[in-house]
Coordinates of C-alpha atoms in Angstrom, one line a residue:
M1 CA -15.7 62.9 -16.7
P2 CA -14.4 60.8 -13.8
E3 CA -15.1 62.0 -10.4
A4 CA -12.3 63.6 -8.6
R5 CA -10.9 61.5 -5.7
T6 CA -10.3 63.1 -2.4
P7 CA -7.2 62.5 -0.3
A8 CA -9.3 60.4 2.1
D9 CA -10.5 58.2 -0.8
I10 CA -6.9 57.7 -2.0
E11 CA -5.7 56.9 1.5
A12 CA -8.6 54.4 1.9
D13 CA -7.6 52.8 -1.4
I14 CA -4.0 52.5 -0.3
V15 CA -5.0 50.9 3.0
R16 CA -7.3 48.4 1.2
R17 CA -4.5 47.5 -1.3
R18 CA -2.0 47.1 1.6
Q19 CA -4.4 44.7 3.3
D20 CA -5.0 42.8 0.1
L21 CA -1.3 42.6 -0.5
A22 CA -0.6 41.4 3.1
A23 CA -3.3 38.7 2.7
A24 CA -1.7 37.6 -0.6
L25 CA 1.8 37.5 1.0
D26 CA 0.4 35.5 4.0
E27 CA -1.1 33.0 1.7
I28 CA 2.1 32.6 -0.3
A29 CA 4.1 32.2 3.0
V30 CA 1.7 29.4 4.0
R31 CA 2.0 27.7 0.6
V32 CA 5.8 27.7 0.6
H33 CA 6.3 26.8 4.3
P34 CA 8.1 23.5 4.6
K35 CA 5.4 22.0 6.9
T36 CA 2.8 22.8 4.2
I37 CA 4.9 21.3 1.5
M38 CA 5.6 18.2 3.5
G39 CA 1.9 17.9 4.3
D40 CA 1.1 18.1 0.6
V41 CA 3.7 15.5 -0.2
K42 CA 2.5 13.1 2.5
A43 CA -1.1 13.5 1.4
K44 CA -0.1 12.7 -2.2
A45 CA 1.9 9.7 -1.1
A46 CA -1.0 8.5 1.0
A47 CA -3.4 8.9 -1.9
A48 CA -1.0 6.9 -4.1
V49 CA -0.7 4.1 -1.6
D50 CA -4.5 4.0 -1.2
R51 CA -4.9 3.8 -5.0
T52 CA -2.2 1.0 -5.2
A53 CA -3.7 -0.9 -2.3
G54 CA -7.2 -0.5 -3.8
R55 CA -5.9 -1.9 -7.1
A56 CA -4.1 -4.7 -5.4
Y57 CA -7.3 -5.6 -3.5
V58 CA -9.3 -5.7 -6.7
V59 CA -6.7 -7.9 -8.4
A60 CA -6.5 -10.3 -5.4
N61 CA -10.2 -10.5 -5.1
R62 CA -10.6 -11.2 -8.8
T63 CA -7.9 -13.9 -8.5
V64 CA -9.5 -15.5 -5.5
T65 CA -12.9 -15.5 -7.2
D66 CA -11.4 -17.0 -10.4
V67 CA -9.6 -19.8 -8.4
R68 CA -12.7 -20.4 -6.3
S69 CA -14.8 -20.8 -9.4
Q70 CA -12.5 -23.6 -10.5
F71 CA -13.3 -25.6 -7.4
V72 CA -16.8 -24.6 -6.5
T73 CA -19.9 -24.6 -8.7
E74 CA -22.2 -21.5 -8.9
D75 CA -24.6 -23.1 -6.4
G76 CA -21.8 -23.7 -3.9
N77 CA -21.1 -27.4 -4.4
L78 CA -17.5 -28.7 -4.6
R79 CA -16.2 -29.8 -8.0
L80 CA -14.8 -33.1 -6.8
E81 CA -13.2 -33.9 -10.2
R82 CA -10.9 -30.9 -9.5
V83 CA -10.7 -30.9 -5.7
V84 CA -9.6 -34.6 -5.3
P85 CA -6.5 -34.4 -7.5
V86 CA -5.3 -31.2 -5.9
A87 CA -5.8 -32.6 -2.4
A88 CA -3.9 -35.8 -3.4
L89 CA -1.1 -33.7 -4.7
A90 CA -1.0 -31.6 -1.6
I91 CA -0.9 -34.7 0.7
A92 CA 1.9 -36.2 -1.5
A93 CA 3.9 -33.1 -1.2
I94 CA 3.5 -32.8 2.5
G95 CA 4.3 -36.5 2.9
G96 CA 7.4 -36.2 0.8
T97 CA 8.6 -33.2 2.7
Y98 CA 8.1 -35.0 6.0
A99 CA 9.9 -38.1 4.7
L100 CA 12.9 -36.0 3.6
S101 CA 13.0 -34.1 6.8
T102 CA 13.0 -37.2 9.1
R103 CA 15.6 -39.1 7.0
R104 CA 18.8 -39.7 9.0
K105 CA 22.3 -39.5 7.7
P106 CA 24.0 -42.9 7.4
A107 CA 26.6 -43.7 10.1
G108 CA 30.2 -43.1 9.2
R109 CA 29.7 -39.9 7.2
G110 CA 30.7 -36.5 8.5
K111 CA 33.0 -35.8 11.4
A112 CA 33.8 -38.7 13.8
R113 CA 32.6 -38.1 17.3
R114 CA 35.0 -38.4 20.1
R115 CA 34.1 -39.8 23.5
H116 CA 35.3 -38.1 26.6
R117 CA 35.9 -40.3 29.6

């Protein structure tokens, strides 16, 4: 047979349950507080940015390594058969851009200039 509970035992049980309930309500209040929710959202967003930045770094690093391997041998020497044509193309592009940017418009085109005396 179960033991009979005294009024003091019942009262102590009620006090303990109230404290447990108050702790649970406090925890719920903290979880649903707007600052807590915003903090969680910010943490998730920061984690997503970190993951994306990490992936981008890996892709960029892999791409640089792949391109570098096209122009440099494993022992660190330049592959001149690939570097020279690319350098020549770059110089030609820069020269062409410079030539086009310094070219002057022929006289007689555009608005006529007036002289003030």
